[in-house]
mmCIF file of C-alpha atoms in Angstrom:
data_model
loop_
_atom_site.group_PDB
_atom_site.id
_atom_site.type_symbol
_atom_site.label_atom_id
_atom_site.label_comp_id
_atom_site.label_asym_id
_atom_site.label_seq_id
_atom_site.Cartn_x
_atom_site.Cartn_y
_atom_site.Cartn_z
ATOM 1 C CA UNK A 21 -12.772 217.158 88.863
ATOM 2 C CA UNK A 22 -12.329 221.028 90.119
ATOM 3 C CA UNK A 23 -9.606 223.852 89.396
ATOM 4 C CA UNK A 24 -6.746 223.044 91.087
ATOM 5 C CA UNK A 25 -6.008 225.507 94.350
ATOM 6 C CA UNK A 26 -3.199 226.757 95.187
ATOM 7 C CA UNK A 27 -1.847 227.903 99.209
ATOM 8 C CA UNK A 28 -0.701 231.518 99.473
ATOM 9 C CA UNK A 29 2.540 230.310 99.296
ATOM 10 C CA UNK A 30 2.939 228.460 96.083
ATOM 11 C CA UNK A 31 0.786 231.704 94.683
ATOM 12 C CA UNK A 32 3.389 234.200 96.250
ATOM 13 C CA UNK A 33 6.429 232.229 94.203
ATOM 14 C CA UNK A 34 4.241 231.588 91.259
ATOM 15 C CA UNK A 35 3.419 235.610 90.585
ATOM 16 C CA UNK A 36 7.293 236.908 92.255
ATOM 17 C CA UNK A 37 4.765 239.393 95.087
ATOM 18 C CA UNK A 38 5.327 238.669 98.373
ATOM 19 C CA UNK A 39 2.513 236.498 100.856
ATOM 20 C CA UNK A 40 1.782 240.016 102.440
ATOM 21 C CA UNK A 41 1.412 241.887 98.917
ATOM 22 C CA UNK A 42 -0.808 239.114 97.820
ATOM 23 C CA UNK A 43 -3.000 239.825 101.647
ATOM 24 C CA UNK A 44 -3.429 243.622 100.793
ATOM 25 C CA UNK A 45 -4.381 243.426 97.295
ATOM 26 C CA UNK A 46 -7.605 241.078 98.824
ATOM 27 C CA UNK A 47 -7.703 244.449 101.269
ATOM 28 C CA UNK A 48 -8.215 246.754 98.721
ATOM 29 C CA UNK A 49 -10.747 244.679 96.379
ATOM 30 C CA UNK A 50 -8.128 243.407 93.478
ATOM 31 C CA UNK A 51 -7.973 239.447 93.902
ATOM 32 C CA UNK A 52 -10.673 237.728 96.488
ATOM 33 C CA UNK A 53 -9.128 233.433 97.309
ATOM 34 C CA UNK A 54 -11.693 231.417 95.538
ATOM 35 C CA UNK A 55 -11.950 229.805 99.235
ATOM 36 C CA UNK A 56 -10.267 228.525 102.100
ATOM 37 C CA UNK A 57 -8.972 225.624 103.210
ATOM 38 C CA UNK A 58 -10.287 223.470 106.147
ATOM 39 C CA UNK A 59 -7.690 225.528 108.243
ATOM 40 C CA UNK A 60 -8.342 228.522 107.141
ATOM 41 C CA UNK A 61 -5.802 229.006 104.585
ATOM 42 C CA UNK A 62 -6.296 231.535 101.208
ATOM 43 C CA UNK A 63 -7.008 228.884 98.322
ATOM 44 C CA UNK A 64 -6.401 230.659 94.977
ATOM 45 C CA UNK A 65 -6.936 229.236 91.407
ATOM 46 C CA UNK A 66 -4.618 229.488 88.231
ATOM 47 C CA UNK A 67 -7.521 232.551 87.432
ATOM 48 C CA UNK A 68 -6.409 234.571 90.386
ATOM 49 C CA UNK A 69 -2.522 233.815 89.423
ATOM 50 C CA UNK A 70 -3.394 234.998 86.258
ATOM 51 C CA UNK A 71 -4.947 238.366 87.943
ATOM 52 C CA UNK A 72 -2.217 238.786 90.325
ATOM 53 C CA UNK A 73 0.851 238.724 87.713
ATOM 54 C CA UNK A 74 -1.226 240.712 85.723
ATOM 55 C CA UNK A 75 -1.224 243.752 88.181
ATOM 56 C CA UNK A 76 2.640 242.595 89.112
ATOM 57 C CA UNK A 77 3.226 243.364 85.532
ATOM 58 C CA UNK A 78 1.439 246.982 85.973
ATOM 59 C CA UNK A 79 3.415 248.294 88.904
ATOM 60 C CA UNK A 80 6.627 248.833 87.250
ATOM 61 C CA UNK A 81 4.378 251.191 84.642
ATOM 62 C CA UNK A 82 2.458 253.106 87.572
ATOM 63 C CA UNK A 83 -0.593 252.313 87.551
ATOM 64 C CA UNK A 84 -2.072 252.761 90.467
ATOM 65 C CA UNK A 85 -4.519 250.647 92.492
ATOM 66 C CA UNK A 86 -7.304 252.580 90.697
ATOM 67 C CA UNK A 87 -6.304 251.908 87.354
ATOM 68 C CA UNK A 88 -5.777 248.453 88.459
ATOM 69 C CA UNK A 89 -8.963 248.074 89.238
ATOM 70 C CA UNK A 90 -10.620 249.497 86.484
ATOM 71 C CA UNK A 91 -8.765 247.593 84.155
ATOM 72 C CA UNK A 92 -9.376 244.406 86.082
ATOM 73 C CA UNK A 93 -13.130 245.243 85.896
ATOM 74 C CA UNK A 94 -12.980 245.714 81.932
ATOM 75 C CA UNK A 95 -11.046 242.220 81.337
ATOM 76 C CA UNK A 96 -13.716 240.227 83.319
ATOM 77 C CA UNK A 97 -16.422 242.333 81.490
ATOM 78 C CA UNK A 98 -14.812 241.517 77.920
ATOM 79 C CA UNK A 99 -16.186 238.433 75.928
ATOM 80 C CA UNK A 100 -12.853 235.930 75.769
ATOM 81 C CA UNK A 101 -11.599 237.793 78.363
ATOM 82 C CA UNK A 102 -13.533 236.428 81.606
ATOM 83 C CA UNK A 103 -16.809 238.064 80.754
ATOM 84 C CA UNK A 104 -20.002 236.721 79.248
ATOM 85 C CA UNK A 105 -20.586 237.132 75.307
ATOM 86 C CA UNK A 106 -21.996 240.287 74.576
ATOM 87 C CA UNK A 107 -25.906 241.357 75.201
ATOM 88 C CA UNK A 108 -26.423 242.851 71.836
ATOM 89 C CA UNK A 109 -25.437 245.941 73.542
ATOM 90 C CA UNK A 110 -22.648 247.350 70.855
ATOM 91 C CA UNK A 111 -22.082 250.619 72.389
ATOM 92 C CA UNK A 112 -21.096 248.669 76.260
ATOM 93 C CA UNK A 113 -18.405 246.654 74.206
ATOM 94 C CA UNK A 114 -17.293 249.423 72.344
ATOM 95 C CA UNK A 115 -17.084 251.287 75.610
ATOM 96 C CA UNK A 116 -15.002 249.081 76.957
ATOM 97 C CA UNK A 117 -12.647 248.124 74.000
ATOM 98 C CA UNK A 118 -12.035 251.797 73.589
ATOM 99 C CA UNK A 119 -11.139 251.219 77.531
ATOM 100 C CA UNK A 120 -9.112 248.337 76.936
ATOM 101 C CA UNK A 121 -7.189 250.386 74.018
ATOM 102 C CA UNK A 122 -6.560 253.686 76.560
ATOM 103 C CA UNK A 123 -4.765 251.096 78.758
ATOM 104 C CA UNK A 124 -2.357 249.838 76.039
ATOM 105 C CA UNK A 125 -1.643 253.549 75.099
ATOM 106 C CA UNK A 126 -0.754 254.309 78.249
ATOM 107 C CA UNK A 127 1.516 250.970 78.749
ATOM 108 C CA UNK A 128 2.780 251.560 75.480
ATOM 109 C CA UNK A 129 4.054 255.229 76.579
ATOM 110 C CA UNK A 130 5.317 254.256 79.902
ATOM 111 C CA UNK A 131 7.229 251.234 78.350
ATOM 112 C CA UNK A 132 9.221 254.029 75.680
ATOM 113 C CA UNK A 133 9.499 256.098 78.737
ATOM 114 C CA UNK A 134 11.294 253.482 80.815
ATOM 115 C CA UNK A 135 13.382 252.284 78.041
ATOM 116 C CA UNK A 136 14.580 255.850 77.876
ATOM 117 C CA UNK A 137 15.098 256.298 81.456
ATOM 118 C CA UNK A 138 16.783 252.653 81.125
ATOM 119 C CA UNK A 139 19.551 253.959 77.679
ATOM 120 C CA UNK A 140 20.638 256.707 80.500
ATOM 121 C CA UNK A 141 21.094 254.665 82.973
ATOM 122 C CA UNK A 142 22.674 252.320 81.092
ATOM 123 C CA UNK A 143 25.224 254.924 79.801
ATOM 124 C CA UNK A 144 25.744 255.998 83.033
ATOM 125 C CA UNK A 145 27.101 252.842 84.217
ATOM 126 C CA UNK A 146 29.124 252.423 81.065
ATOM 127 C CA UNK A 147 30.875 255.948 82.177
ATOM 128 C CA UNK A 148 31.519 254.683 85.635
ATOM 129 C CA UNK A 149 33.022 251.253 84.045
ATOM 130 C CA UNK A 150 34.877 253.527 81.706
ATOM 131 C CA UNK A 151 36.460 255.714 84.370
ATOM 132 C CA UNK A 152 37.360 252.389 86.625
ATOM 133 C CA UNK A 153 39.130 250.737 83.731
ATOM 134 C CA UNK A 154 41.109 254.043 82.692
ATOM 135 C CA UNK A 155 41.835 253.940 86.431
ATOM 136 C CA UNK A 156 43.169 250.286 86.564
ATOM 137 C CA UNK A 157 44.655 250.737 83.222
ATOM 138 C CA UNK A 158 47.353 253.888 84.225
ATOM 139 C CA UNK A 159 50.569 253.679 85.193
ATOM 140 C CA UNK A 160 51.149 251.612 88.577
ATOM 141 C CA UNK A 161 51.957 254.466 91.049
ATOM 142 C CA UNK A 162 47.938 255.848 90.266
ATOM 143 C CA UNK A 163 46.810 252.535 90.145
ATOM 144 C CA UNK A 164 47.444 251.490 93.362
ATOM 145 C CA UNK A 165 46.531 254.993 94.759
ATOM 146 C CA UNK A 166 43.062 254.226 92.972
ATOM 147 C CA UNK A 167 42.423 250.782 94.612
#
């Protein structure tokens, strides 16, 4: 029996991007349907899932579509990781696990730089909780002015 296939719709909820997200990364040459329905309809497989949540994941660290692709291109070319086993050609697969690594150096350094941005933010909104409760806390002439 075949891969199950999924509808657009079950795919959109599955991977959290949106029916017309899912449409314009097939545009732009990041995740093809494995087919269509009878009636026309996208049919994806758990391999394309897989694919789309993987460049869902990637947004939030900037990649762009470029980067997207490339790195799509060197996970299918991988052995284990969609490609074929190697061809006795070393220096390809070193090529492209020195690829791979570049790509978890860079999501490694956009992950610390988030979770800075994120402490900031974080202490900003611990000000602004600060300041309301000092507010709510004084004496009941400011606190009614303050509401």
């Amino acid at each position: 029996m075949g891969e199950r296939l999924m509808q657009i719709g079950e795919v959109s909820e599955r991977t959290g991007l949106s029916m017309r997200t899912i449409r314009h990364y097939e545009n732009v040459g990041v995740v093809a349907p494995s087919g269509r329905s009878l009636g026309g309809f996208r049919l994806y497989t758990e391999s394309e899932v897989h694919r789309l949540i993987l460049v869902r994941r990637m947004r939030p660290l900037g990649f762009c579509l470029d980067d997207v692709r490339a790195l799509l291109d060197v996970l299918d070319r991988l052995p284990g990781l969609g490609g074929p086993p190697p061809e006795n050609d070393e220096q390809a697969y070193e090529e492209l696990v020195a690829k791979l690594r570049k790509y978890w150096v860079q999501a490694d350094a956009r992950c610390e730089d988030l979770r800075r941005e994120l402490t900031t933010a974080e202490a900003f909104a611990r000000s602004l909780h600060e300041q309301l409760a000092h507010l709510l806390d004084a004496p009941a002439a400011g606190s009614k002015a303050a509401r």
